[in-house]
PDB file of C-alpha atoms in Angstrom:
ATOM      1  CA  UNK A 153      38.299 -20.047   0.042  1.00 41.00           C
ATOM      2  CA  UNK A 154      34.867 -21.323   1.535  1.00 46.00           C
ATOM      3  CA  UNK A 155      32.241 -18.739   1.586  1.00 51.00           C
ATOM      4  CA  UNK A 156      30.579 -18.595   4.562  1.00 55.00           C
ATOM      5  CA  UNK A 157      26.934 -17.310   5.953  1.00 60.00           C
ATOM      6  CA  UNK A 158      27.101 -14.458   7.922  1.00 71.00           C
ATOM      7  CA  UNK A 159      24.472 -13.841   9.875  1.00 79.00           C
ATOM      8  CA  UNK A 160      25.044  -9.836  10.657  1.00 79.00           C
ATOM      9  CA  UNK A 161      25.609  -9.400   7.183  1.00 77.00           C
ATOM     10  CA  UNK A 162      22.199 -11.043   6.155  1.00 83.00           C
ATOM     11  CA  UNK A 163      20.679  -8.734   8.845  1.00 85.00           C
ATOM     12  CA  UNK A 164      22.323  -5.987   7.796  1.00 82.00           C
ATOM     13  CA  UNK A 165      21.106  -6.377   4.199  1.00 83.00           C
ATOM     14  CA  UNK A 166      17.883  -6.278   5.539  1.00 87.00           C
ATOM     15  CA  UNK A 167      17.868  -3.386   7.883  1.00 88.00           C
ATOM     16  CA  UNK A 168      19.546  -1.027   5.074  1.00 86.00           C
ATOM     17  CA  UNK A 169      16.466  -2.644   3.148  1.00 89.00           C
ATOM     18  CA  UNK A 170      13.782  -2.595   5.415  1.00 92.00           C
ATOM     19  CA  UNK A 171      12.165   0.355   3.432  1.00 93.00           C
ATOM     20  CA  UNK A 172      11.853  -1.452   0.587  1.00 93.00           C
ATOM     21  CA  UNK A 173      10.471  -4.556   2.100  1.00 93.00           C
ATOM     22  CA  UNK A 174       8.059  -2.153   4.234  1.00 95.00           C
ATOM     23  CA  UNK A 175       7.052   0.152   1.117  1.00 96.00           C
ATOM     24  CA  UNK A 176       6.554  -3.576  -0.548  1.00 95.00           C
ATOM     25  CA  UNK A 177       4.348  -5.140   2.291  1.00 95.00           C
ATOM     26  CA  UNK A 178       2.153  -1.881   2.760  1.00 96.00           C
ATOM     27  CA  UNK A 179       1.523  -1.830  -1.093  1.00 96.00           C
ATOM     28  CA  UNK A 180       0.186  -5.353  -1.437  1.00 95.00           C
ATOM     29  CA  UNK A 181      -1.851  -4.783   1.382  1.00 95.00           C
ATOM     30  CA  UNK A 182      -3.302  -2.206  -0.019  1.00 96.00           C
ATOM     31  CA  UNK A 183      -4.005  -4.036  -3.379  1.00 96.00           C
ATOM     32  CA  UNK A 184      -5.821  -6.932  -1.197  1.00 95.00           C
ATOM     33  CA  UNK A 185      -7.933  -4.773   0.525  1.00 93.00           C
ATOM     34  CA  UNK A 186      -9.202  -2.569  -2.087  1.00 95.00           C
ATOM     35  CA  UNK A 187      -9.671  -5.730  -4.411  1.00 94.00           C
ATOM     36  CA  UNK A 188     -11.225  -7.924  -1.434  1.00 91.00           C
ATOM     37  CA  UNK A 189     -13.701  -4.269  -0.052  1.00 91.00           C
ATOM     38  CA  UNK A 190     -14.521  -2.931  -3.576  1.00 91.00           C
ATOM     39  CA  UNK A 191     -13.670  -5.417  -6.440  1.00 92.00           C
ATOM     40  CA  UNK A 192     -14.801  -8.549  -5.666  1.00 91.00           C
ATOM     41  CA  UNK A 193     -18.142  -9.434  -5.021  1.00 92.00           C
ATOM     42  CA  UNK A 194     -19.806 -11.128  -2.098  1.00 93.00           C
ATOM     43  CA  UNK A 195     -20.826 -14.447  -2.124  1.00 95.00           C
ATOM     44  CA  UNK A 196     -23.577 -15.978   0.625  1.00 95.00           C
ATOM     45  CA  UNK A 197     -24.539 -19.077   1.368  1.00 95.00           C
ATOM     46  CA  UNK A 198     -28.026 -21.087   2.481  1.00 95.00           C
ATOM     47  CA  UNK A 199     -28.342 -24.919   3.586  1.00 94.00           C
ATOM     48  CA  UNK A 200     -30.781 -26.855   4.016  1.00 94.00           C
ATOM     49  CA  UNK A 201     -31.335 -30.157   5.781  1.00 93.00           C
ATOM     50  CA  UNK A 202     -33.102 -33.317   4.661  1.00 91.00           C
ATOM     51  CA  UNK A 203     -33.491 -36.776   6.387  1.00 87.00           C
ATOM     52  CA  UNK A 204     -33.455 -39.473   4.539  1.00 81.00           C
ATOM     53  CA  UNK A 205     -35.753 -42.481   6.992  1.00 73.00           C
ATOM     54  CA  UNK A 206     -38.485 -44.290   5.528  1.00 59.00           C
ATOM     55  CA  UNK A 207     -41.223 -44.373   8.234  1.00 53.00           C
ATOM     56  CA  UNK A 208     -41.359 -47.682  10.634  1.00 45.00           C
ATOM     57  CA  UNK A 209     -44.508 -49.906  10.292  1.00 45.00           C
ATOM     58  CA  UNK A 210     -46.035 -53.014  11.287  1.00 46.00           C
ATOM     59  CA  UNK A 211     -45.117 -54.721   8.237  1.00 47.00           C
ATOM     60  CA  UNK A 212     -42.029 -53.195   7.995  1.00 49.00           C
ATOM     61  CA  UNK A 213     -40.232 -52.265  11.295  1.00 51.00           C
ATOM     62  CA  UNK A 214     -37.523 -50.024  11.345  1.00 51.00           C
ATOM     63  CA  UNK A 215     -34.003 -52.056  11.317  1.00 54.00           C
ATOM     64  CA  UNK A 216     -30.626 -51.407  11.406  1.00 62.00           C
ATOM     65  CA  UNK A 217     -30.665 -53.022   7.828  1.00 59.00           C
ATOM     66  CA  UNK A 218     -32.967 -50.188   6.836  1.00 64.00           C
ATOM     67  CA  UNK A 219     -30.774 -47.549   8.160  1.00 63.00           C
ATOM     68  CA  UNK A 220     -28.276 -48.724   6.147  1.00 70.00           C
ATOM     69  CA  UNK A 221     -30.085 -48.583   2.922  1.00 69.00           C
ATOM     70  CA  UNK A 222     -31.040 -45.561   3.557  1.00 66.00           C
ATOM     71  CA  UNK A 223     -27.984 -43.926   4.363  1.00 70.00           C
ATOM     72  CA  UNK A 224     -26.217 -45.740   0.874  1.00 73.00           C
ATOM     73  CA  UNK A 225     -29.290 -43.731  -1.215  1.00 75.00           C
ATOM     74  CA  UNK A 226     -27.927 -40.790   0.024  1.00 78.00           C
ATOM     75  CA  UNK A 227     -25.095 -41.052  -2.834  1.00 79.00           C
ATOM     76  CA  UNK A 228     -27.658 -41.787  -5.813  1.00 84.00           C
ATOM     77  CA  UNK A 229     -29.884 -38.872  -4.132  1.00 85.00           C
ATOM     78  CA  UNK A 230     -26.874 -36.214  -4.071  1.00 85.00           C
ATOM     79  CA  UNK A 231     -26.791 -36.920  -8.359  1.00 88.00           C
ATOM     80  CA  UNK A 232     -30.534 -36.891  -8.063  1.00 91.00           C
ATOM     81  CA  UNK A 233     -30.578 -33.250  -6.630  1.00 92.00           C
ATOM     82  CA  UNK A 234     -28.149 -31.673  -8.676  1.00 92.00           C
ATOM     83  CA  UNK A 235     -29.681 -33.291 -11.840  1.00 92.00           C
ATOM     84  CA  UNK A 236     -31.743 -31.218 -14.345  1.00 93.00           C
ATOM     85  CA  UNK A 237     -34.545 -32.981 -12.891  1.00 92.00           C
ATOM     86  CA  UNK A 238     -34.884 -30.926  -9.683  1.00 94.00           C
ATOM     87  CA  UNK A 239     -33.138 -28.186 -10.862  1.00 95.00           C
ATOM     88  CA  UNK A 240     -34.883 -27.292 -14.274  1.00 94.00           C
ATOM     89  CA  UNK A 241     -38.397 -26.941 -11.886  1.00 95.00           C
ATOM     90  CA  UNK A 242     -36.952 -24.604  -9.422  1.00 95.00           C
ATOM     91  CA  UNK A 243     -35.606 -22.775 -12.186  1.00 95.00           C
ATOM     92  CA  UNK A 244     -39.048 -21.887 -13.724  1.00 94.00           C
ATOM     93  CA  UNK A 245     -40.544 -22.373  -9.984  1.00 94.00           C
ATOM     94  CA  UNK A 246     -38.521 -19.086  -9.267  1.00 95.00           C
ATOM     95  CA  UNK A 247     -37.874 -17.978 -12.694  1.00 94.00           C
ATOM     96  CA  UNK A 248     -34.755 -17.597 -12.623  1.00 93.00           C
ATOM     97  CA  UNK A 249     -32.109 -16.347 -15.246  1.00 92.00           C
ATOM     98  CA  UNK A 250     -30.376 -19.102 -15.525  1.00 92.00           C
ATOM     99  CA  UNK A 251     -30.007 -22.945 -16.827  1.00 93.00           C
ATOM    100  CA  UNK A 252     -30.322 -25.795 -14.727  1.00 92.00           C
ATOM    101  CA  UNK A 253     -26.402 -26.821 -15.617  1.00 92.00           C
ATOM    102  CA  UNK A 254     -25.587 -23.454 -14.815  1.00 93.00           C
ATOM    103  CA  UNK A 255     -27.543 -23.813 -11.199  1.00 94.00           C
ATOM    104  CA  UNK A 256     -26.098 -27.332 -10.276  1.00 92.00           C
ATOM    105  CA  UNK A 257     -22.377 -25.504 -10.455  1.00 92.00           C
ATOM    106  CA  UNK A 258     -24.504 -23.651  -6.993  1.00 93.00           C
ATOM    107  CA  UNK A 259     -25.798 -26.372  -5.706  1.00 94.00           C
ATOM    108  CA  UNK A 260     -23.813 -29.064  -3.559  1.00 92.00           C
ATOM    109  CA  UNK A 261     -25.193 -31.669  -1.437  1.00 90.00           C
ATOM    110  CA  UNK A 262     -23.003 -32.839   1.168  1.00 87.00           C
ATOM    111  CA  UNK A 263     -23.422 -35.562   4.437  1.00 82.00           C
ATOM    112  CA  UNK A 264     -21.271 -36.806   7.067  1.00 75.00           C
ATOM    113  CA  UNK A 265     -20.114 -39.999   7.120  1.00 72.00           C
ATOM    114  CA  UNK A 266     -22.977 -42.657   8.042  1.00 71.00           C
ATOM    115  CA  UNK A 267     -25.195 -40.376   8.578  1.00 76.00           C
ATOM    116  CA  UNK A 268     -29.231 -40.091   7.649  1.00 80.00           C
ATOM    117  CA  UNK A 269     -28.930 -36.370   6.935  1.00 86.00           C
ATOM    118  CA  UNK A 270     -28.074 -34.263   3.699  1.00 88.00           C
ATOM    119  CA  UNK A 271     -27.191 -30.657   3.497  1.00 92.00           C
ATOM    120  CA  UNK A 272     -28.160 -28.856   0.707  1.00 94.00           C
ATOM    121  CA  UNK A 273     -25.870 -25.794   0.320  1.00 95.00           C
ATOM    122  CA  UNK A 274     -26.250 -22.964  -2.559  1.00 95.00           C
ATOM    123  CA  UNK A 275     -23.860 -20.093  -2.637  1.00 94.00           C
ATOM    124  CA  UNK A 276     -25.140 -17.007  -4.692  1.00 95.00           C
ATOM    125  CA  UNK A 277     -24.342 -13.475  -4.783  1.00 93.00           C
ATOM    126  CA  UNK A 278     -27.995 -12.362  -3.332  1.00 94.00           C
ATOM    127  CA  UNK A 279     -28.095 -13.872   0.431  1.00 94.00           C
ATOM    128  CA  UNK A 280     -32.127 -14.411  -0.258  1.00 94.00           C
ATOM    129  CA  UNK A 281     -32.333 -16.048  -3.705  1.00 95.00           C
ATOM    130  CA  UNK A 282     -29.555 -18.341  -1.753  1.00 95.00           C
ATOM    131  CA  UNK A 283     -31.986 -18.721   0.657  1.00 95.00           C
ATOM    132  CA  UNK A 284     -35.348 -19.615  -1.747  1.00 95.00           C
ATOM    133  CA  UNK A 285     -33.046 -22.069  -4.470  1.00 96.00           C
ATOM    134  CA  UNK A 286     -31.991 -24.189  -1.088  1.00 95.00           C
ATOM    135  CA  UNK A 287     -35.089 -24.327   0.369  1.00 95.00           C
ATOM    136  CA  UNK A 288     -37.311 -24.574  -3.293  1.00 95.00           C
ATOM    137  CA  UNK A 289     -34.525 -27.316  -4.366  1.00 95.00           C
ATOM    138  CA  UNK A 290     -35.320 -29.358  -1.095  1.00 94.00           C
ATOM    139  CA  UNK A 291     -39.417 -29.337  -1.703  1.00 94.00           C
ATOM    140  CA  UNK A 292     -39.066 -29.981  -5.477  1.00 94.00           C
ATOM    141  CA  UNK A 293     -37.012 -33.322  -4.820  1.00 93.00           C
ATOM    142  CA  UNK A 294     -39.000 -34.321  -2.069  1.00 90.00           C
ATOM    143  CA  UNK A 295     -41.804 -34.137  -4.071  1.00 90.00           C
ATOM    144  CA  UNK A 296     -40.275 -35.813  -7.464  1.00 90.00           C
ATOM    145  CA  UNK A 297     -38.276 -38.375  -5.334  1.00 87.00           C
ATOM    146  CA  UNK A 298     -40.659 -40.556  -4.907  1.00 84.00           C
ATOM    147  CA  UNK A 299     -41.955 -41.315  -8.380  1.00 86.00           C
ATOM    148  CA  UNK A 300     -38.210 -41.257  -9.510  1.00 86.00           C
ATOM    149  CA  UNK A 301     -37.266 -43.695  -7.116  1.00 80.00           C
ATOM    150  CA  UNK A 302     -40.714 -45.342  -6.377  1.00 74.00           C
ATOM    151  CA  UNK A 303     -39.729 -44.680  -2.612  1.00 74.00           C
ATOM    152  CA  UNK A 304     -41.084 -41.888  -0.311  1.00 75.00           C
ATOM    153  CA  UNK A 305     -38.764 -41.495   2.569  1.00 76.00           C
ATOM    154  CA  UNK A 306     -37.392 -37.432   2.253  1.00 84.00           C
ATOM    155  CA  UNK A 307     -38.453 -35.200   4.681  1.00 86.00           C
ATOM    156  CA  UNK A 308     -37.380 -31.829   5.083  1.00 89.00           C
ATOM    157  CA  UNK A 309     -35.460 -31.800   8.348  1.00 87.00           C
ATOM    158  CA  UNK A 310     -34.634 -28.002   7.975  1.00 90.00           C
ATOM    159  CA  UNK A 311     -35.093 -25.171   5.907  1.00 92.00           C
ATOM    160  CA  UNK A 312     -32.762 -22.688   4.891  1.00 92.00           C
ATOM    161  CA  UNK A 313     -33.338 -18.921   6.900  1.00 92.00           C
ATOM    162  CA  UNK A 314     -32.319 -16.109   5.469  1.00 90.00           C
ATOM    163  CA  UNK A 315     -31.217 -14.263   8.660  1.00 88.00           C
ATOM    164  CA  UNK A 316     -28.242 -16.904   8.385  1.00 86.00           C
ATOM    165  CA  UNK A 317     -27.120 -16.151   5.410  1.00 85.00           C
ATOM    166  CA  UNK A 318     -26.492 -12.562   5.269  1.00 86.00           C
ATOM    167  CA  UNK A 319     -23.138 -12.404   6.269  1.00 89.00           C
ATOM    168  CA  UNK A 320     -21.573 -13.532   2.897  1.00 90.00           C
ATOM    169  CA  UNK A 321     -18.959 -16.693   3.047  1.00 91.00           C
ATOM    170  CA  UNK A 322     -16.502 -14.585   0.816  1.00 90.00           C
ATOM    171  CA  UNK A 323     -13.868 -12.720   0.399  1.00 89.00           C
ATOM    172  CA  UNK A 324     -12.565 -12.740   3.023  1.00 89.00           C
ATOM    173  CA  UNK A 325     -10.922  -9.326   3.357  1.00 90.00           C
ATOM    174  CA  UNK A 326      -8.916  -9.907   6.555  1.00 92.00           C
ATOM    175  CA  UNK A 327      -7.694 -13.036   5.818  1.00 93.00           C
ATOM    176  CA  UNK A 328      -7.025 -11.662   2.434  1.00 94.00           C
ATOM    177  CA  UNK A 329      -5.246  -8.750   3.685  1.00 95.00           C
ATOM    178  CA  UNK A 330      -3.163 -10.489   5.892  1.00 96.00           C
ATOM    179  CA  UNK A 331      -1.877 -13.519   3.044  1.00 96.00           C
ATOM    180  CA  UNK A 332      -1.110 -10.442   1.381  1.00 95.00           C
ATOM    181  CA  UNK A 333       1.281  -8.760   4.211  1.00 96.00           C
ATOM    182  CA  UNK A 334       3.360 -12.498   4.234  1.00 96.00           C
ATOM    183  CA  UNK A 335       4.066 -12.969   0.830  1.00 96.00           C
ATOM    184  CA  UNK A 336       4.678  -9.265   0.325  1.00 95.00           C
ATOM    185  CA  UNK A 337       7.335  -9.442   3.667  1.00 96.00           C
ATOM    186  CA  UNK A 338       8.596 -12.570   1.214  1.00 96.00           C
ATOM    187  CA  UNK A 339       8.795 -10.867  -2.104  1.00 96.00           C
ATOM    188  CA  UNK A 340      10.696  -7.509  -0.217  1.00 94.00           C
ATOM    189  CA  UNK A 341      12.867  -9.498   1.759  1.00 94.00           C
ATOM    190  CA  UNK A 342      13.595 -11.671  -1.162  1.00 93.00           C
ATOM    191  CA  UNK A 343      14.284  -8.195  -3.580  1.00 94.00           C
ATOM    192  CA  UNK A 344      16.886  -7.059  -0.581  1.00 91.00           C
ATOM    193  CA  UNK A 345      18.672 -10.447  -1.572  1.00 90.00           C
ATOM    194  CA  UNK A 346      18.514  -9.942  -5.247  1.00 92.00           C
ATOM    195  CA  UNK A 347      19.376  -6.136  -4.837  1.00 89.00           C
ATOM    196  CA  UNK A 348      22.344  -7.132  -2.964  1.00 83.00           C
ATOM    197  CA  UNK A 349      23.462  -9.609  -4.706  1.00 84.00           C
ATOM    198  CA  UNK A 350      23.284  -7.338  -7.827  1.00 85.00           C
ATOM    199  CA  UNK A 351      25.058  -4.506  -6.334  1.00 77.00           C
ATOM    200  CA  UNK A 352      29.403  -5.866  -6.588  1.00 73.00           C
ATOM    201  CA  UNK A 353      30.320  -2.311  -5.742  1.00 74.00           C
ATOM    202  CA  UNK A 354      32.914  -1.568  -3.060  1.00 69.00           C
ATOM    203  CA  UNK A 355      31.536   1.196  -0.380  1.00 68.00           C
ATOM    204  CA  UNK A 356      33.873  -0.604   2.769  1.00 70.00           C
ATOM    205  CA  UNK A 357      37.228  -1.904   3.835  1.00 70.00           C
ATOM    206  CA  UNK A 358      35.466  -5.160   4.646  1.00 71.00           C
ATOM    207  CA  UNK A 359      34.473  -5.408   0.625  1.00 67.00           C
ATOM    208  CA  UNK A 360      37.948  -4.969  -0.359  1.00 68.00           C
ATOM    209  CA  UNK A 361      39.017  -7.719   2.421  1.00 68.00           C
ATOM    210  CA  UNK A 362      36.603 -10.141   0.908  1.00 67.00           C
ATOM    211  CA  UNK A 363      36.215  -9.244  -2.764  1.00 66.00           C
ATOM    212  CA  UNK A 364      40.598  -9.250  -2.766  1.00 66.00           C
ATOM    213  CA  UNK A 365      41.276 -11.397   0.261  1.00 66.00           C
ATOM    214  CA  UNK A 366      43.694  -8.589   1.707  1.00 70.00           C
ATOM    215  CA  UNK A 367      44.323  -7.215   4.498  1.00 75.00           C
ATOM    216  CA  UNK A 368      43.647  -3.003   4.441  1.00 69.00           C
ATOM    217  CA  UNK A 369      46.356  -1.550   5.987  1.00 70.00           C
ATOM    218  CA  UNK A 370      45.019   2.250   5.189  1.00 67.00           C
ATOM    219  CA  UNK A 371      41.961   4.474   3.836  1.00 68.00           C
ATOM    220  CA  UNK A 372      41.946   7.636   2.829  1.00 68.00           C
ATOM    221  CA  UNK A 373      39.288   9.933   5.158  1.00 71.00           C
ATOM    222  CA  UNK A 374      36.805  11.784   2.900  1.00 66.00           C
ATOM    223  CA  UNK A 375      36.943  15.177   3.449  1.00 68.00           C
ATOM    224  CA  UNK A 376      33.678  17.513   2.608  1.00 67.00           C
ATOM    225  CA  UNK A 377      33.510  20.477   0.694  1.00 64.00           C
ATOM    226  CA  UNK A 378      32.010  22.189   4.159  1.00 61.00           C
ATOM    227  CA  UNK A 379      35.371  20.942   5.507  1.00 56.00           C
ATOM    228  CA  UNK A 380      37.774  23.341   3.127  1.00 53.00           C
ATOM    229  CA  UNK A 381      35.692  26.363   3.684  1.00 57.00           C
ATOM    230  CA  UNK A 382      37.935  29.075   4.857  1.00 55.00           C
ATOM    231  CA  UNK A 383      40.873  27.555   3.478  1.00 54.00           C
ATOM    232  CA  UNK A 384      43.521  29.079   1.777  1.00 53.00           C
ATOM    233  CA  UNK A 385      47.260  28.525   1.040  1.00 49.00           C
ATOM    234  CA  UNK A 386      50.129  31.118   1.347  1.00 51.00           C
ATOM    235  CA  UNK A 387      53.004  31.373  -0.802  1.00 52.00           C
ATOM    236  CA  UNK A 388      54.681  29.464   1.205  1.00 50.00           C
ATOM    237  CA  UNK A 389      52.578  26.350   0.515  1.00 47.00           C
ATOM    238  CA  UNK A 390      51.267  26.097   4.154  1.00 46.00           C
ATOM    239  CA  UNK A 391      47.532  25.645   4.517  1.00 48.00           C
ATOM    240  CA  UNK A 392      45.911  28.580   7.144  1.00 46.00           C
ATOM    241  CA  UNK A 393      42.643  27.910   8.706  1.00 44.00           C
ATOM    242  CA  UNK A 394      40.579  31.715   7.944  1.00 44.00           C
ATOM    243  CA  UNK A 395      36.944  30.888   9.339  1.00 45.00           C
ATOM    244  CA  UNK A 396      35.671  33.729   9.933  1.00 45.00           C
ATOM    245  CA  UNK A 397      38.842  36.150   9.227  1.00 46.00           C
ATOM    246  CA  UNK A 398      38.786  38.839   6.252  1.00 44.00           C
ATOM    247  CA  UNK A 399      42.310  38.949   4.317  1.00 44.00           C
ATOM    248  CA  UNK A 400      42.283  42.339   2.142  1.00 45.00           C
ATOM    249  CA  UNK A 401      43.667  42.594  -1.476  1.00 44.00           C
TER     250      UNK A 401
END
């Protein structure tokens, strides 16, 4: 015989589980938000903006050709910035306590698509040294770029300010907490299905029906012990309801 799906069944699991899956979804919740408030620690972010556009002169006017070359050094000056070139200066420039490899894993330069102008993002745990490495990483290649590349056209388009980066990029506790609440509602719904599926004993007639494809054609009532208070039998084998009656010796 085909099993078949059925769909108050599957709800019924759930309801007569819904305290697990609840109990399940409140604790990982929990979890998230005390690791996401108290565990993990914030993380800010400061950018900084730099044109790259060589001044127009009378010998050399400002082309579309020139635009172009300038927007294709924006790749080599992305490796430039991170390199320990710039980065080993604004290490000792704001003495910090750290190597210039282990600085370039903060730093990321990043541009849109054929565009003059490079961001210079660093994330850090302190919203103002995020602040001072973005905007001391910007002067530092501005001022080495042009004997590294024997071509001055950097500017500083703008600098990083610390009232932007005081509210930190991460965690995220609410959207933490609330990744949390759907796979928990996944791992207690999934646990009803496992619990269920574990569980072959018979509590109904509808078990017997499907685990011995038979038809019930009685059950026996259970009858509580609250039920045969009172009770007694004579001696002639008849049962007497006595609630509440006294029968001397």
């Amino acid at each position: 015989m085909e099993e078949t799906i059925d769909l108050r069944q599957l709800f019924g699991t759930l309801k007569k589980r819904l305290w697990l899956i609840a109990l399940i979804t409140i604790i990982a919740a929990m979890i998230s938000g005390i690791i996401s408030f108290f565990v993990l620690t914030p993380v800010y972010q400061a950018r900084t903006q730099i044109l790259v556009n060589q001044e127009s002169s009378e010998q050399q006017p400002l082309n579309a050709y020139t635009i172009q070359t300038n927007i294709q050094l924006i790749s080599t000056y992305n490796e430039i910035i991170t390199s320990p070139v710039i980065l080993e200066d604004v290490v000792k420039k704001l003495n910090l306590n750290v190597t210039a490899k282990q600085l370039s894993g903060q730093v990321q330069v990043t541009n849109s698509e054929d565009s003059q102008v490079a961001h210079i993002v660093v994330q850090d745990t302190d919203a103002k040294r995020a602040t001072d490495i973005a905007n001391t990483t910007a002067d530092v290649f501005q001022e080495k770029i042009s004997s590294i590349m024997s071509i001055d056209n950097v500017s500083v388009l703008s600098k990083a300010e610390l009232a932007d980066s005081l509210n930190p990029i991460k965690p995220a506790p609410l959207m933490n907490i609330a990744i949390a609440i759907v796979v928990g509602l996944m791992l207690g719904v999934g646990l009803a299905f496992l619990l269920e599926y574990l569980d072959n004993t018979i509590k109904t007639e509808q078990d017997v029906e499907t685990i011995l494809e038979l038809p019930v054609i009685g059950s026996i009532s259970v009858i509580k012990d609250r039920e045969l208070e009172g009770t007694r039998v004579t001696p002639t084998g008849a049962n007497h309801a006595v609630r509440g009656e006294t029968y001397g010796g």
